[in-house]
Short mmCIF file of C-alpha atoms in Angstrom, two decimals:
data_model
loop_
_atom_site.label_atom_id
_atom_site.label_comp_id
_atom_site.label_asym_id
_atom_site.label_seq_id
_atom_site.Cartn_x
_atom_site.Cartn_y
_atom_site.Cartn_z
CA UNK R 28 119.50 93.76 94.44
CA UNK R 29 119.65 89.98 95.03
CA UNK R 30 120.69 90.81 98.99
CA UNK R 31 117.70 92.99 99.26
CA UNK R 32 115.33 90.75 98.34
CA UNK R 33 116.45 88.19 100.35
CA UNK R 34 116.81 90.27 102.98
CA UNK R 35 112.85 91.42 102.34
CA UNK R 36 112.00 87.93 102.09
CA UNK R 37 113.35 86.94 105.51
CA UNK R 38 110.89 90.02 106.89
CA UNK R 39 107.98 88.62 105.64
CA UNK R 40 109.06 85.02 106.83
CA UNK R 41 109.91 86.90 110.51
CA UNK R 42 106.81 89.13 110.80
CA UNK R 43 104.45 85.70 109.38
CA UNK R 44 106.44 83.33 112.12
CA UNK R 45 105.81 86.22 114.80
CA UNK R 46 102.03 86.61 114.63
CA UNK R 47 101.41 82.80 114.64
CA UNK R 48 103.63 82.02 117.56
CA UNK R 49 102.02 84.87 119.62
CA UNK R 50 98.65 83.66 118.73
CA UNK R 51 98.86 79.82 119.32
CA UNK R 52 101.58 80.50 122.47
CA UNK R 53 99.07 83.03 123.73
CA UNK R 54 96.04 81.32 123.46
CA UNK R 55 97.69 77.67 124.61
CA UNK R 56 98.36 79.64 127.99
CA UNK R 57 94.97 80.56 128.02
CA UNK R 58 93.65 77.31 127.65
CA UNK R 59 95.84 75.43 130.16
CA UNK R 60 95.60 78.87 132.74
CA UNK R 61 92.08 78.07 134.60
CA UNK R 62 91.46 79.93 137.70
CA UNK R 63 89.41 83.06 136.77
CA UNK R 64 89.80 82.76 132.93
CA UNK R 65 87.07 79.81 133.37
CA UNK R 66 85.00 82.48 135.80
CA UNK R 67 82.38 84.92 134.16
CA UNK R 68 83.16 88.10 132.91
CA UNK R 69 80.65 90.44 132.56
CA UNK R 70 81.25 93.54 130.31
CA UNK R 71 77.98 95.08 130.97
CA UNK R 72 79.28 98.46 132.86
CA UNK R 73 81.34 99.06 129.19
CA UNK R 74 77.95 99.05 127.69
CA UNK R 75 74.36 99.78 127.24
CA UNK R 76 73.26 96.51 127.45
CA UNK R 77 74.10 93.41 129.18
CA UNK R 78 76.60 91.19 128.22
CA UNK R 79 78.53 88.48 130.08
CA UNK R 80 80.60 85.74 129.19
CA UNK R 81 78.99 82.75 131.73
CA UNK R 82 81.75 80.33 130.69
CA UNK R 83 84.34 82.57 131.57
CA UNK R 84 86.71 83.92 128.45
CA UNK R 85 85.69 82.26 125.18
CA UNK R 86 88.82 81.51 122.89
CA UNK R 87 89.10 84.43 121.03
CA UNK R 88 92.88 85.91 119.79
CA UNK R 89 92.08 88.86 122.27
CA UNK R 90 91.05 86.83 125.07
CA UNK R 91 94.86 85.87 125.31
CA UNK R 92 94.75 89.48 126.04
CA UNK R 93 93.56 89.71 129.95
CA UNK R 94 95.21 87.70 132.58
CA UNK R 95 99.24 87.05 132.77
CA UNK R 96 101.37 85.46 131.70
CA UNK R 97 99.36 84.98 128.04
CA UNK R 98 98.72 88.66 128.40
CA UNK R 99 102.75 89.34 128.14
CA UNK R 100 102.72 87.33 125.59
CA UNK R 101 99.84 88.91 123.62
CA UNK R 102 101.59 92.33 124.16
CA UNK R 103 105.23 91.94 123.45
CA UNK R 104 104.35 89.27 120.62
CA UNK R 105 101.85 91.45 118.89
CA UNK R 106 103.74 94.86 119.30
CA UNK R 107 106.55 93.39 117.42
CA UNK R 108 104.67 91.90 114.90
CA UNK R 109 102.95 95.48 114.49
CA UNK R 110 106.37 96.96 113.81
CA UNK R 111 107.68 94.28 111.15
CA UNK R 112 104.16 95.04 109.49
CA UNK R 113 104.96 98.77 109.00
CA UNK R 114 108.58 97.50 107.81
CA UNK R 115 107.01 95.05 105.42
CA UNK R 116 104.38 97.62 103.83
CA UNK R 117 107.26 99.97 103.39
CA UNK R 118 109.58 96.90 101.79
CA UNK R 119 106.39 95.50 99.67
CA UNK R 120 105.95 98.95 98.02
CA UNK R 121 109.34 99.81 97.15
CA UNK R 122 110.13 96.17 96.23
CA UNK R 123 107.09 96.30 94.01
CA UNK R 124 107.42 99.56 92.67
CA UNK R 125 110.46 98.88 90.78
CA UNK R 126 109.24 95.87 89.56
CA UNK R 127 106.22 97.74 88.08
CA UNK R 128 108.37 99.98 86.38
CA UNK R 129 109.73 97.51 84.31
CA UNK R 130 105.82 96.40 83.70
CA UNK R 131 103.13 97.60 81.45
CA UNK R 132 101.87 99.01 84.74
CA UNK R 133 98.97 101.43 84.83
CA UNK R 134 98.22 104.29 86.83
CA UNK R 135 95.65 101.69 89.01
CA UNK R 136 98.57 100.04 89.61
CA UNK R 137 100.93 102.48 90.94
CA UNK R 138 98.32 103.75 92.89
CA UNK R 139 97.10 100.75 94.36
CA UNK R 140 101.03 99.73 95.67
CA UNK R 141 101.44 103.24 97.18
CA UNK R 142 98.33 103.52 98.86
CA UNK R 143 98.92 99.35 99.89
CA UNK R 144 101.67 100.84 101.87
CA UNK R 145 99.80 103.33 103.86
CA UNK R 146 96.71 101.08 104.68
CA UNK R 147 99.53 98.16 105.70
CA UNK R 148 101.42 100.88 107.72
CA UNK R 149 98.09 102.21 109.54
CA UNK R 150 97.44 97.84 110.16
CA UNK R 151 100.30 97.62 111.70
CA UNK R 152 100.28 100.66 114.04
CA UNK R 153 96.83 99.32 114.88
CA UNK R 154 98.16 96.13 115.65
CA UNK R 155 100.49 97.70 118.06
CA UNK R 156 98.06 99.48 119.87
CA UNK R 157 95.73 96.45 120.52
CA UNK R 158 98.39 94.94 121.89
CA UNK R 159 98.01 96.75 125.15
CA UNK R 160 94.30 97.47 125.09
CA UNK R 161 93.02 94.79 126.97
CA UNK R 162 89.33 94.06 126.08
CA UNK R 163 87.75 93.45 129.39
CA UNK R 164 89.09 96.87 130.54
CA UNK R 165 88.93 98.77 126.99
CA UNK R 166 86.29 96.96 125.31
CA UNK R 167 85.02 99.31 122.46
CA UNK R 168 88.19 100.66 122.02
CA UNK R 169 89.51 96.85 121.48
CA UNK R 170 86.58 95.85 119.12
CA UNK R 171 87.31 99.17 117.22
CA UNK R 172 91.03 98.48 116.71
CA UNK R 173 90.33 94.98 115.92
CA UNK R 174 87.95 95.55 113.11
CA UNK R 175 90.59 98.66 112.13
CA UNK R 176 93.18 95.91 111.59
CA UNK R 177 91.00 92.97 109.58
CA UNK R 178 89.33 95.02 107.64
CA UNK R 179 92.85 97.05 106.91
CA UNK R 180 94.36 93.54 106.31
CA UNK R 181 91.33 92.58 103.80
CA UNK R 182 92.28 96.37 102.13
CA UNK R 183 96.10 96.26 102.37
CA UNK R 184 95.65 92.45 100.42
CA UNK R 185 93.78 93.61 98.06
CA UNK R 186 95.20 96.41 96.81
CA UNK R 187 98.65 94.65 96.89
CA UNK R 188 96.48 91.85 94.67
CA UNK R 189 95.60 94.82 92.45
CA UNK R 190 98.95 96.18 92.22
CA UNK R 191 100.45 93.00 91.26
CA UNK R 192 98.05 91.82 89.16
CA UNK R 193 99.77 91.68 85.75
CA UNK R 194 103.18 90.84 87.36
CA UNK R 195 101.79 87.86 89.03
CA UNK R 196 99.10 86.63 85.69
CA UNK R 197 101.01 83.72 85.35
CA UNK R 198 102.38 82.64 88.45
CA UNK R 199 100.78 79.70 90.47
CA UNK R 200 100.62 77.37 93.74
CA UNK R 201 99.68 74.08 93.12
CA UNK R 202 97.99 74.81 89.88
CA UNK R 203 95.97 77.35 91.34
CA UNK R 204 96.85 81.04 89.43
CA UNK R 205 98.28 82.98 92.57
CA UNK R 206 96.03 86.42 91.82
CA UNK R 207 92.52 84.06 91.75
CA UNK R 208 93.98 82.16 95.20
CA UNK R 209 94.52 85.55 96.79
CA UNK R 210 90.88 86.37 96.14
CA UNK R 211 89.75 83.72 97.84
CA UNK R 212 91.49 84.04 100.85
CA UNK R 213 90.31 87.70 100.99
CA UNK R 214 87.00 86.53 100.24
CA UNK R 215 87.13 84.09 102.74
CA UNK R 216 88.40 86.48 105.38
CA UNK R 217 85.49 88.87 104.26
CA UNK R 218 82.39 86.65 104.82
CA UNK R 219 83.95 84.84 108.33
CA UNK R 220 84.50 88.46 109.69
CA UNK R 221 80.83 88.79 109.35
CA UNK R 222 79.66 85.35 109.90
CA UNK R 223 81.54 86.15 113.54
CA UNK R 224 79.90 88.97 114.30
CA UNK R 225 76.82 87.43 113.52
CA UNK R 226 77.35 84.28 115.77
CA UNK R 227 78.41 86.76 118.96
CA UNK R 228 74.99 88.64 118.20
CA UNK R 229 73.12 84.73 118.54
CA UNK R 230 75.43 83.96 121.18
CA UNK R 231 77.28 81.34 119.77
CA UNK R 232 80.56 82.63 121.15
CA UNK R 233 83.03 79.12 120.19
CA UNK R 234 81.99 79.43 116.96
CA UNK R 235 82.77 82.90 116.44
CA UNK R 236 86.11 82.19 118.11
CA UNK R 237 86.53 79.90 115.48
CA UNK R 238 85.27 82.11 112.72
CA UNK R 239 87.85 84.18 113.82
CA UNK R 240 90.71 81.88 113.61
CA UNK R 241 89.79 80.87 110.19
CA UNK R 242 89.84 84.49 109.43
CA UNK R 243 92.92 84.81 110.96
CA UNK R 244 95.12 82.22 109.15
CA UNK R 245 93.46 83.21 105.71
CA UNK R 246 94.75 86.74 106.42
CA UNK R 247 98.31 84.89 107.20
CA UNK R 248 97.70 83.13 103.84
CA UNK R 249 97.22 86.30 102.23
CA UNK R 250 100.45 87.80 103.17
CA UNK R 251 102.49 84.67 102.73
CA UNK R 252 101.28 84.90 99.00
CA UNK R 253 103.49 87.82 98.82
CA UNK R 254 106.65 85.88 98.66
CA UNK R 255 106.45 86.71 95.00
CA UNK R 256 106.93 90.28 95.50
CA UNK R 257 110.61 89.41 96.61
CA UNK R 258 111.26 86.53 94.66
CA UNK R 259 113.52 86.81 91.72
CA UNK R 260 114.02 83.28 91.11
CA UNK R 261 110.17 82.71 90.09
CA UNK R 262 110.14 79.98 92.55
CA UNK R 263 106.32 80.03 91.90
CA UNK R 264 105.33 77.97 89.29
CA UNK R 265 104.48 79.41 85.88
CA UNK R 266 101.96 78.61 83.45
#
């Protein structure tokens, strides 16, 4: 049991490590590229309105996702961390499961760890396909798989916060009780996905890059949370 969960725990370190190396490394070879990433880019055939980028690509994740090399980068980094998300949804839940067993567990939590799985399953398949559906080629199709995969994030959190909600009562990080910190993050991740949307509608396209980001590592947050799901030392502090 011991080897399993240390072998779990090393997935969830790997697939964490992953996405935030492909999303700096990607988006640092963005910045330093130049040439026609600085250029407009104007989207406006994809839709049924106008809509060009003046300044060339903006620093969104997915802008890492058009021009070589970041573009290799994007795909091969993402598509990986895609598949160790479908591993670690599978892990989670069976990790979980027998811990809940041993738990006054009800049937909202059961539930809420089985259906985690599927929602973190369908994330990471999403992920994968992103990963090679460049936006200035694919564009709905990108901003549909990208709002399939934070708002399946914000789900697949929440339900694992559900599921462990008793287990974790009394654990902590740095005095702050794990299940409330976890609802913050989500919360946060919640109101910057629409604060973004709402700056790219006012065209204020840096700061919903950086909406984004914030989103981004509050979703990484999230999932690094879930350490406890595979920790049988209670590393976590207690109350």
């Amino acid at each position: 049991m011991h080897h399993d969960e240390e072998r779990r725990s090393k997935l969830l370190k790997l697939a964490i490590g992953t996405i935030i190396v492909t999303a700096l490394l990607s988006q640092l070879l963005l910045q330093i590229g130049g040439g026609p990433r600085d250029e407009p880019l104007d989207f406006t055939e994809q839709l049924d309105h106008p809509l060009i980028f003046e300044d060339g690509l903006p620093p969104f994740i997915s802008s890492a996702g058009v021009y070589a090399p970041e573009s290799i980068v994007f795909g091969i980094g993402f598509t990986l961390s895609g598949i160790l998300f479908i591993l670690l949804a599978y892990e989670m839940a069976v990790c979980n499961s027998l811990k809940l067993s041993r738990h006054e567990s009800t049937n909202l939590h059961i539930w809420s760890n089985n259906l985690g799985m599927l929602v973190g399953m369908f994330t990471g398949a999403s992920l994968m396909i992103i990963s090679w559906t460049p936006m200035h080629t694919q564009l709905i199709a990108h901003v549909a798989l990208a709002l399939q995969i934070f708002y399946g994030g914000m789900l697949w959190a929440s339900l694992a916060t559900i599921s462990r909600s008793r287990i974790d009562s009394k654990k902590q990080f740095k005095n702050i009780p794990m299940n409330l910190l976890r609802w913050v993050l989500i919360a946060i991740t919640f109101i910057s996905l629409q604060l973004s949307g709402l700056a790219i509608a006012n065209d204020s396209l840096n700061l919903a890059a950086a909406l984004e980001w914030l989103l981004f590592f509050s979703q990484v947050g999230v999932l690094a949370s879930f350490q406890t799901v595979f920790d049988s030392n209670h590393s976590f502090e207690e109350e």
